[in-house]
Coordinates of C-alpha atoms and ligand atoms in Angstrom, one line a residue:
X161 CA -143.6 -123.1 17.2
X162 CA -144.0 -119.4 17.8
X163 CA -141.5 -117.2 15.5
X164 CA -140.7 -113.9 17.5
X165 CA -138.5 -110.9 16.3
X166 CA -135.5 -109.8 18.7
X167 CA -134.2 -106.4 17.2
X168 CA -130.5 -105.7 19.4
X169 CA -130.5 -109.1 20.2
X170 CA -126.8 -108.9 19.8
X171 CA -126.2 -106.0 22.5
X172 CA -126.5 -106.7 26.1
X173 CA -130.1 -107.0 27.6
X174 CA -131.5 -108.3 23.4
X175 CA -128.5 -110.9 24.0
X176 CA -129.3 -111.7 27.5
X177 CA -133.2 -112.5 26.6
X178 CA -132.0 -114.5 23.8
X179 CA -130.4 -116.7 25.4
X180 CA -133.1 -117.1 28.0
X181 CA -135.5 -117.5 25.4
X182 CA -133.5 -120.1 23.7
X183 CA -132.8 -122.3 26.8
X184 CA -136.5 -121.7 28.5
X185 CA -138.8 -121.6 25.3
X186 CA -139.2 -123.4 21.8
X187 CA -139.5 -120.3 20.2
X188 CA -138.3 -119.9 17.1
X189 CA -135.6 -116.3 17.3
X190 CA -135.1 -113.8 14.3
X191 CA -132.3 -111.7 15.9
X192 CA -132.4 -108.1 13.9
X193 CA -129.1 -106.5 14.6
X194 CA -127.3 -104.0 12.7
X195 CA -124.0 -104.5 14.6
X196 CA -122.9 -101.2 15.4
X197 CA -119.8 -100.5 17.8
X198 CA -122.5 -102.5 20.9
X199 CA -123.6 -105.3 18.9
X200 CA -121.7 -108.4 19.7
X201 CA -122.9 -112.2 18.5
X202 CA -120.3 -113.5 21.2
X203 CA -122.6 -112.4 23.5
X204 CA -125.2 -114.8 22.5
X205 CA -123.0 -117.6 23.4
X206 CA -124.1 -121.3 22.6
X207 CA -127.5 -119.6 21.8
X208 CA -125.9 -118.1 18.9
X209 CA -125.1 -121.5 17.5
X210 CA -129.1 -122.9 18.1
X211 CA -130.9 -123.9 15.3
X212 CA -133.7 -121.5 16.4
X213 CA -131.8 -118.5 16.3
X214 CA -131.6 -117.0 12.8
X215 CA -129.5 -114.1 12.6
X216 CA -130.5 -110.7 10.1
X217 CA -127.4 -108.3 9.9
X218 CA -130.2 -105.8 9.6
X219 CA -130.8 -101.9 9.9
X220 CA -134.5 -101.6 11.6
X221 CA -134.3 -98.0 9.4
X222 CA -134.5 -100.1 6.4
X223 CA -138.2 -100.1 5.3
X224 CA -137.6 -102.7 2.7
X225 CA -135.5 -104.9 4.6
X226 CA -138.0 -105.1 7.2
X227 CA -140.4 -105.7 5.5
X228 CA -138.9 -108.8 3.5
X229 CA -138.4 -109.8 6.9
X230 CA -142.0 -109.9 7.8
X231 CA -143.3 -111.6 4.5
X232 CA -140.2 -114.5 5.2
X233 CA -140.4 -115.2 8.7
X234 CA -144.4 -114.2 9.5
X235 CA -143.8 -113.3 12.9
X236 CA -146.1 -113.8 16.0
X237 CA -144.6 -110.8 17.5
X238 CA -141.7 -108.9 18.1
X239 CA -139.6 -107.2 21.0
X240 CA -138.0 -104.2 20.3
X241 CA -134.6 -103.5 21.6
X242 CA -132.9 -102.0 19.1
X243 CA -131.7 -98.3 20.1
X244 CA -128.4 -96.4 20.4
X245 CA -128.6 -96.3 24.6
X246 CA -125.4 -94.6 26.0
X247 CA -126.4 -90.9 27.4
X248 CA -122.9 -89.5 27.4
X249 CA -122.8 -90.6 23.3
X250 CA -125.7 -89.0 23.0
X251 CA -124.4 -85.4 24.6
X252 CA -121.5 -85.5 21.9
X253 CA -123.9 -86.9 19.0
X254 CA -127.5 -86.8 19.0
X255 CA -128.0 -87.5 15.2
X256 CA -127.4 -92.0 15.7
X257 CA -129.8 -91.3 18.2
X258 CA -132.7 -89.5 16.4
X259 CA -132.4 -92.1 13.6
X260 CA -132.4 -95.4 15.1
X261 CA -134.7 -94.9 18.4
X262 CA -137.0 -92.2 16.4
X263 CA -136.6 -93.0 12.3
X264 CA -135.9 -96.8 13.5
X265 CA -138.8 -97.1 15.6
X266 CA -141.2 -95.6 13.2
X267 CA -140.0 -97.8 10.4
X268 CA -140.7 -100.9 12.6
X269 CA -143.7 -99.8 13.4
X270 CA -144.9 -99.2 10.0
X271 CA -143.4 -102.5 8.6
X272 CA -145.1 -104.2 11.8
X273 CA -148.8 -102.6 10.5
X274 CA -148.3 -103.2 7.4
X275 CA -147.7 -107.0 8.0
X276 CA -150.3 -107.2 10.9
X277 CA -153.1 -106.0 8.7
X278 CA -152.9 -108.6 6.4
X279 CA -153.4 -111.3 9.4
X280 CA -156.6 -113.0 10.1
X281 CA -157.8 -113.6 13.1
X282 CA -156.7 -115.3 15.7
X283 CA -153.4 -114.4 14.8
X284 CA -153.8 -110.4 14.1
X285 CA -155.4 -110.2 17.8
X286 CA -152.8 -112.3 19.2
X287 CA -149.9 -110.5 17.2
X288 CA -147.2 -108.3 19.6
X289 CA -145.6 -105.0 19.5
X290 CA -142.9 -104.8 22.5
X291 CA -140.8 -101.8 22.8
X292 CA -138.3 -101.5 25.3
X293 CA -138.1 -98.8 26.8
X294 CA -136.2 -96.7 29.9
X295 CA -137.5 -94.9 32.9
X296 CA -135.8 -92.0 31.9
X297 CA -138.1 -90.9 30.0
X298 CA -139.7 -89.9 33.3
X299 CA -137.0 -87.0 34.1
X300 CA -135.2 -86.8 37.1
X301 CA -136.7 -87.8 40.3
X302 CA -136.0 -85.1 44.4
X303 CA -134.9 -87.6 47.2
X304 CA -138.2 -88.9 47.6
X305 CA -140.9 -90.3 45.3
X306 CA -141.2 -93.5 42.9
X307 CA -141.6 -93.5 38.8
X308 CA -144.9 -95.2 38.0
X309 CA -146.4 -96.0 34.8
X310 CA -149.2 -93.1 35.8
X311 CA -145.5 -90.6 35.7
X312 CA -145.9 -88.0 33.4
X313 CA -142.9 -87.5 30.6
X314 CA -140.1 -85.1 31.1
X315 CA -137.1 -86.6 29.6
X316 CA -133.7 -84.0 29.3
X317 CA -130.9 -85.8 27.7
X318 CA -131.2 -86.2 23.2
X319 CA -131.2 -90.4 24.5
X320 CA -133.8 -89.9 26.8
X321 CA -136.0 -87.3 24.9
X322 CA -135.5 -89.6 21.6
X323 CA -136.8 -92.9 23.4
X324 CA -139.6 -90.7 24.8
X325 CA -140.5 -89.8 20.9
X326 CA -140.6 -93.6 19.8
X327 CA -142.7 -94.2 23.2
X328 CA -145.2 -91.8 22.4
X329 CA -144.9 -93.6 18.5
X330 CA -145.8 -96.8 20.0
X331 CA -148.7 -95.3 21.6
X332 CA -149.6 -93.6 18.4
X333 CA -149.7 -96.6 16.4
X334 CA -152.1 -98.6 19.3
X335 CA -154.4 -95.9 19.9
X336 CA -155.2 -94.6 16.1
X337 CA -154.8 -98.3 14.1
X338 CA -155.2 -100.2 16.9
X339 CA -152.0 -102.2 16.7
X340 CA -151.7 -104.6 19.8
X341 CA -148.6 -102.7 21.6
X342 CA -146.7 -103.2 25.1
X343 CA -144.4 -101.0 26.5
X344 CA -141.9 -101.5 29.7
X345 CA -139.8 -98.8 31.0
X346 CA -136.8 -100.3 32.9
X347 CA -134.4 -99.1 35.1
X348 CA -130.6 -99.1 35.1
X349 CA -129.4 -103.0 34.1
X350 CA -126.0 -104.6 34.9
X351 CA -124.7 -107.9 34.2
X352 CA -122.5 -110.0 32.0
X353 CA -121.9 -109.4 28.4
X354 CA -122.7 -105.3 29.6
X355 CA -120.3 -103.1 26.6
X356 CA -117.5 -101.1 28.5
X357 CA -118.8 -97.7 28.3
X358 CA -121.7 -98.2 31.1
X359 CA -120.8 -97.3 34.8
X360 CA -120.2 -101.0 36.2
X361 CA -118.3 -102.5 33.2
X362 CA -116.5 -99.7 32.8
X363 CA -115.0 -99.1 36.6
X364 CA -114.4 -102.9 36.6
X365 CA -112.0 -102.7 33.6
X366 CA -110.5 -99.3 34.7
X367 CA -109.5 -101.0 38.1
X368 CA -107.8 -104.3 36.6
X369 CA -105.8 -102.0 34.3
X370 CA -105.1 -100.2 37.3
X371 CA -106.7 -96.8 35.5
X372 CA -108.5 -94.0 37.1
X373 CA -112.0 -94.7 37.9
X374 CA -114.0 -91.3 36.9
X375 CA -117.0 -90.7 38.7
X376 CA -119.0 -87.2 38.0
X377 CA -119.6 -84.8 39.8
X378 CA -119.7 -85.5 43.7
X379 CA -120.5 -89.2 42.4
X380 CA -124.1 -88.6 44.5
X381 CA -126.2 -89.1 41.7
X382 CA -128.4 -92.3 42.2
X383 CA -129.5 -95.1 40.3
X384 CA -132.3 -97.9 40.6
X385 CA -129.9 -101.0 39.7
X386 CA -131.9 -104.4 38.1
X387 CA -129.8 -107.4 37.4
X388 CA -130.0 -108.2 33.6
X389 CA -131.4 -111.3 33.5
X390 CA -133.9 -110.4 35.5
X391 CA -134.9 -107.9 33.3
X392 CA -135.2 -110.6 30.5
X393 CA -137.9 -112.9 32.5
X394 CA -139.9 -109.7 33.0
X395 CA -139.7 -108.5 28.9
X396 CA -141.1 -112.8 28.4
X397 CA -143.7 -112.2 31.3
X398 CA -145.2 -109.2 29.7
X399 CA -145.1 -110.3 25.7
X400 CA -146.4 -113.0 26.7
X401 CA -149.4 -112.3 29.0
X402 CA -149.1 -108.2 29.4
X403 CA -152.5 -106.1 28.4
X404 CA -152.1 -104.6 25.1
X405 CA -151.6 -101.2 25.3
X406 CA -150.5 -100.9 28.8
X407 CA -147.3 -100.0 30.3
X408 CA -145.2 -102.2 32.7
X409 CA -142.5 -100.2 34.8
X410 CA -139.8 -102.3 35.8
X411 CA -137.0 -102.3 38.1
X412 CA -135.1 -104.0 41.1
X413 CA -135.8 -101.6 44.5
X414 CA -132.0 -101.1 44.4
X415 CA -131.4 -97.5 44.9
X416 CA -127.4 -96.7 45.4
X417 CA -125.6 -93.3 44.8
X418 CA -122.1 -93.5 42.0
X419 CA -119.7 -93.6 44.5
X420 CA -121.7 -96.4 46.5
X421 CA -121.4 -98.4 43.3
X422 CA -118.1 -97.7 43.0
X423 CA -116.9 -98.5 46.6
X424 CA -118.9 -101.7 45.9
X425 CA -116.7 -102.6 43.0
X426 CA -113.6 -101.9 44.6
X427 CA -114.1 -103.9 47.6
X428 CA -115.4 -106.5 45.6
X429 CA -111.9 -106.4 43.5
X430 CA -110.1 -106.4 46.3
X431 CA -111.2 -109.8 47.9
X432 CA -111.3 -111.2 44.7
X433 CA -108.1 -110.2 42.8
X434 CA -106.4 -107.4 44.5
X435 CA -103.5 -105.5 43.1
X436 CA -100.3 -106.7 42.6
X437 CA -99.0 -103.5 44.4
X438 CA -100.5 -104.5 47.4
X439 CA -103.0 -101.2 47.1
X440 CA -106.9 -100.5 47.8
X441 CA -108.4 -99.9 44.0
X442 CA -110.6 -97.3 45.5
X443 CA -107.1 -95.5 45.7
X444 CA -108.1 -94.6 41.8
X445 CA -111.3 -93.3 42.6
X446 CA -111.0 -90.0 40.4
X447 CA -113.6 -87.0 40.7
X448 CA -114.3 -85.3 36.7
X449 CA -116.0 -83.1 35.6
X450 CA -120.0 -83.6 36.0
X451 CA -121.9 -84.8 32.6
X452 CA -124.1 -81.7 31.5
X453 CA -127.7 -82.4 32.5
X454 CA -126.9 -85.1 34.6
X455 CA -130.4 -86.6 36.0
X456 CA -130.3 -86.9 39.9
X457 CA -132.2 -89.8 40.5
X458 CA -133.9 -92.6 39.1
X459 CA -136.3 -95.1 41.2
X460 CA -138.9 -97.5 40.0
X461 CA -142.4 -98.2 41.6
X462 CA -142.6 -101.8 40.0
X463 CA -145.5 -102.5 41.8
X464 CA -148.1 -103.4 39.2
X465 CA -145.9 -105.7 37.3
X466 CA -145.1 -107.7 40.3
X467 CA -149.1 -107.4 41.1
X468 CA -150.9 -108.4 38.0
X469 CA -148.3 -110.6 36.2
X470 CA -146.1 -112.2 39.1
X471 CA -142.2 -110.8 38.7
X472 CA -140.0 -110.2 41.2
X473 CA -136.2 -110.1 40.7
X474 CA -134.7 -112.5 42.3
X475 CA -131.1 -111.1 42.8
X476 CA -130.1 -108.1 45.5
X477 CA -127.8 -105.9 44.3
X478 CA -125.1 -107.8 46.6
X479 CA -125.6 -110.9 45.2
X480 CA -125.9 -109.8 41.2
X481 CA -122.8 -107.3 41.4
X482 CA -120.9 -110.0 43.0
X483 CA -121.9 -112.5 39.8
X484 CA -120.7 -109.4 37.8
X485 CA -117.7 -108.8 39.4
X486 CA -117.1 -112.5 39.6
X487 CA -118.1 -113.1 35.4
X488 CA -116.0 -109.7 34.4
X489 CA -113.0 -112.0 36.3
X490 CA -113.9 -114.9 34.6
X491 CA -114.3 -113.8 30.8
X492 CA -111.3 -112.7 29.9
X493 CA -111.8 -113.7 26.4
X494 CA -114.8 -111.8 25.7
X495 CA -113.5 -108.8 27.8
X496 CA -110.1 -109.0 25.1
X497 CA -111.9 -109.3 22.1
X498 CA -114.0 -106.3 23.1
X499 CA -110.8 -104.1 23.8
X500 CA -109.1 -105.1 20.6
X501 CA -112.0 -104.5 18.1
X502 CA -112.1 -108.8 17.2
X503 CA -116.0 -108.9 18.6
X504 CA -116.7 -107.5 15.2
X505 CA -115.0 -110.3 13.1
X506 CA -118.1 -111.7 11.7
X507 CA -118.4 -107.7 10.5
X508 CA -115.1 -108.0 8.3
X509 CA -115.5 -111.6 7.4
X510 CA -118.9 -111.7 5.4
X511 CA -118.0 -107.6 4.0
X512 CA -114.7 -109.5 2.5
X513 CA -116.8 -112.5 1.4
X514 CA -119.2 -110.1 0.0
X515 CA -116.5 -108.5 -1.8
X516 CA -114.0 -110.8 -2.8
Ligands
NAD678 P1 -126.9 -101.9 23.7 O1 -126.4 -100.6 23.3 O2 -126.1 -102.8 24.5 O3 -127.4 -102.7 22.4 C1 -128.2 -102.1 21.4 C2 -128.2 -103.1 20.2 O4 -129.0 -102.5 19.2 C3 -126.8 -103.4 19.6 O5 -126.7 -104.8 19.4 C4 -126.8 -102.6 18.3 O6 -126.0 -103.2 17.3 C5 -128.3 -102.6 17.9 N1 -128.7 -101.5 17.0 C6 -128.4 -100.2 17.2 N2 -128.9 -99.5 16.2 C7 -129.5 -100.4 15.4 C8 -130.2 -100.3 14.1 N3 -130.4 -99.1 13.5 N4 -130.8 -101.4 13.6 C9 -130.6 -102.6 14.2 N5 -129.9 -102.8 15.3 C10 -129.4 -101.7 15.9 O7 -128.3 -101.6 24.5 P2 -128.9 -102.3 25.8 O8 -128.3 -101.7 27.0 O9 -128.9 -103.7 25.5 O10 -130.4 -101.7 25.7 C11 -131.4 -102.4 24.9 C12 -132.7 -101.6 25.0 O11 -133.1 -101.4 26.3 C13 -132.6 -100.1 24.4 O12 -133.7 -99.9 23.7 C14 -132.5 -99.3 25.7 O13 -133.0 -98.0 25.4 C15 -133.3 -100.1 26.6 N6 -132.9 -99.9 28.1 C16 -131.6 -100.1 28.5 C17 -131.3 -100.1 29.8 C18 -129.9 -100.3 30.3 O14 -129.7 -100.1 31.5 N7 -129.0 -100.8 29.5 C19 -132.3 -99.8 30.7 C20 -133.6 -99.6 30.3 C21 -133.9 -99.7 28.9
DAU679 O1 -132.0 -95.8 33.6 C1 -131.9 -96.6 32.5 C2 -130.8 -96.2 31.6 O2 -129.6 -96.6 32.3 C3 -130.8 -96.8 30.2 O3 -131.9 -96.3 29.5 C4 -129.5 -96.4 29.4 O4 -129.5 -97.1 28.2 C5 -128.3 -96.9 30.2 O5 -127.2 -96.5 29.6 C6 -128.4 -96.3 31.7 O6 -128.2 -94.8 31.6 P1 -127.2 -94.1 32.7 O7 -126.8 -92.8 32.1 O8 -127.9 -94.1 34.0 O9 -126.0 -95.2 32.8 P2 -124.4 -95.0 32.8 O10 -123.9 -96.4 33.1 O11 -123.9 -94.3 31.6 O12 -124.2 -94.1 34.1 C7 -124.7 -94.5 35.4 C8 -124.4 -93.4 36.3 O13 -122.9 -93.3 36.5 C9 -124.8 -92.0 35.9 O14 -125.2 -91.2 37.0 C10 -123.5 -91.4 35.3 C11 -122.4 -92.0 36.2 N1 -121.1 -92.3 35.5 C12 -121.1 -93.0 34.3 C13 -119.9 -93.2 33.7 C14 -119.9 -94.0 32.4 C15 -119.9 -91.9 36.1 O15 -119.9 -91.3 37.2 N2 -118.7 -92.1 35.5 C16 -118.7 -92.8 34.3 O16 -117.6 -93.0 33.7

């Protein structure tokens, strides 16, 4: 039974592969997770509870405890999710963001080396280093053109720029000790279980409370949208059979402006719960003020994934926003625990064991 490392297996897309993982491999799952404000264990679901999924309340900062994870658990790889990933956070407060996707990646990466060098063969060639990483690390794209894994680097917000210094890490570490790396650069992901801060999540929740929706600028900006769990088949796809060393862009061909999204949403809410006031939601449709920087465009040539390793995504973005819209509906329970702070129970129950 392989033993693989998940770090942010308890945020959204770490908890989405896990639960693939769990239900479509035998794979045995070390889940690394500090549990900041996004890390959730509801998310995991009844994968949470699966004897294969061992869970380290873990900061991937912290040299030592990484590397007592290694020397326990003798991993056959490891996919790295871990990362603070909201860009507006990341205006008001760079430093979360320098540490953990910069200091955090670095740390992994040394802990990783320092484990796979003491591997004999077959097992140090076969060992993996994923990292998971975003396309915006490409910049911001005109009206026309595709990102490609040939795309040179121009990343502008302190989240983009630091996952661009952990990319170029990851790199580092194949090319000088010739650790056996992978990196995918995805585009914008939505689905259930996504925390209430992102776009789609957050307009959903904003209409049901009947709240204003608050789109940027002219709300024209546009975004390459990829359903989540078809973001977690790809990750498998390329740990398992990607080239070491190369780069895998991925992303769904689904190319809508804000306000598109957001007319989506509310159209969507309509049919399926509309108000009790008899009103369109797109009635709260609120122009603020733009976010500083704010990248155009984002679009994804995913062309050589779907070429040499087989992935397509097998949702529109019809058909997966309307399982989003229809989940956010369902999962009340998840959505209340979020809003009232009670996802991070297990947080204050083990501190107070610790303590008492
Ligand atoms: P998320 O914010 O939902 O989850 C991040 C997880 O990492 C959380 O569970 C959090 O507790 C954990 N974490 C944060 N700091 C940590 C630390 N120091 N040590 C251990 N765990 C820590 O993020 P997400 O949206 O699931 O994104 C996952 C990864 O995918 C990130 O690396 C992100 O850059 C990348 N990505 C995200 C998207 C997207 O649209 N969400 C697109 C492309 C790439
Ligand atoms: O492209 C991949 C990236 O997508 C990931 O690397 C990031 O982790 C992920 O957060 C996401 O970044 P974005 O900034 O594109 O996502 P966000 O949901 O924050 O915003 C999507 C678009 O919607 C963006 O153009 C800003 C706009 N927006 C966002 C919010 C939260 C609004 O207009 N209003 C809002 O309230």
């Amino acid at each position: 039974m392989k033993t693989v490392f998940v770090t942010g297996g308890a945020g959204f897309i770490g908890s989405a592969l896990i639960r693939l993982l769990i239900a479509e491999s035998d794979w045995r799952i070390v889940n690394i997770d500090k549990l900041t404000y996004a890390g959730n264990l509801e998310s995991l679901g009844g994968a949470g509870r699966d004897a294969r999924h061992v869970f380290s309340h873990s900061d991937i900062c912290d040299r030592q405890a990484m590397d007592a994870l290694f020397a326990q658990y003798r991993p056959d790889g490891i996919i790295h999710l871990a990362a603070e990933s909201h860009v507006d956070r990341s205006i008001h407060g760079p430093g979360d963001f320098i540490q953990t996707n910069v200091v955090g990646t670095y740390t992994l990466l040394e802990a990783a080396r320092a484990y796979w060098s003491t591997l004999a063969e077959p097992e140090r060639g076969a060992f993996r280093f994923h990292h998971v990483s975003t396309d915006e690390v490409f910049g911001s794209l005109g009206p026309t053109g595709l990102f490609d894994e040939t795309t040179a680097y121009d990343p502008r917000s302190p989240y983009s720029s630091s996952k661009a210094s952990s990319d170029h890490l990851v790199r580092a570490w194949q090319h000088t000790y010739g650790l056996p790396t992978l990196i995918t650069n995805c585009s914008n992901n939505y689905g259930p279980y996504q925390f209430p801060e992102k776009l789609i999540p957050l307009m959903i929740l904003n209409a049901l409370a009947g709240k204003p929706l608050p789109i940027y600028g002219k709300g024209d900006n546009i975004r390459d949208w990829l359903y989540v769990d078809d973001h977690a088949r790809a990750l498998r796809l390329v740990f398992e059979r990607g080239q070491p060393g190369a780069t895998y862009c991925i992303g769904g061909r689904n190319e809508k402006t804000n306000l598109q999204v957001v007319d989506t949403l509310c159209r969507l809410l309509d049919q399926q719960r509309p108000r009790a006031n008899g009103r369109r939601y797109e009635e709260l449709k609120t122009f603020v003020a733009d976010r500083p920087g704010h990248d155009q465009r984002y679009a994804i040539d995913a062309g050589k994934i779907q070429r040499e390793l087989g992935w397509t995504p097998t949702e529109s973005f019809e058909s997966g926003i309307a399982k989003t819209v229809a989940w956010y509906l369902d999962n009340g329970e998840w959505i209340a625990h979020v809003q009232s702070g009670a996802y991070r129970q297990w947080i204050d129950q083990n501190y107070s064991q610790r303590q008492s």
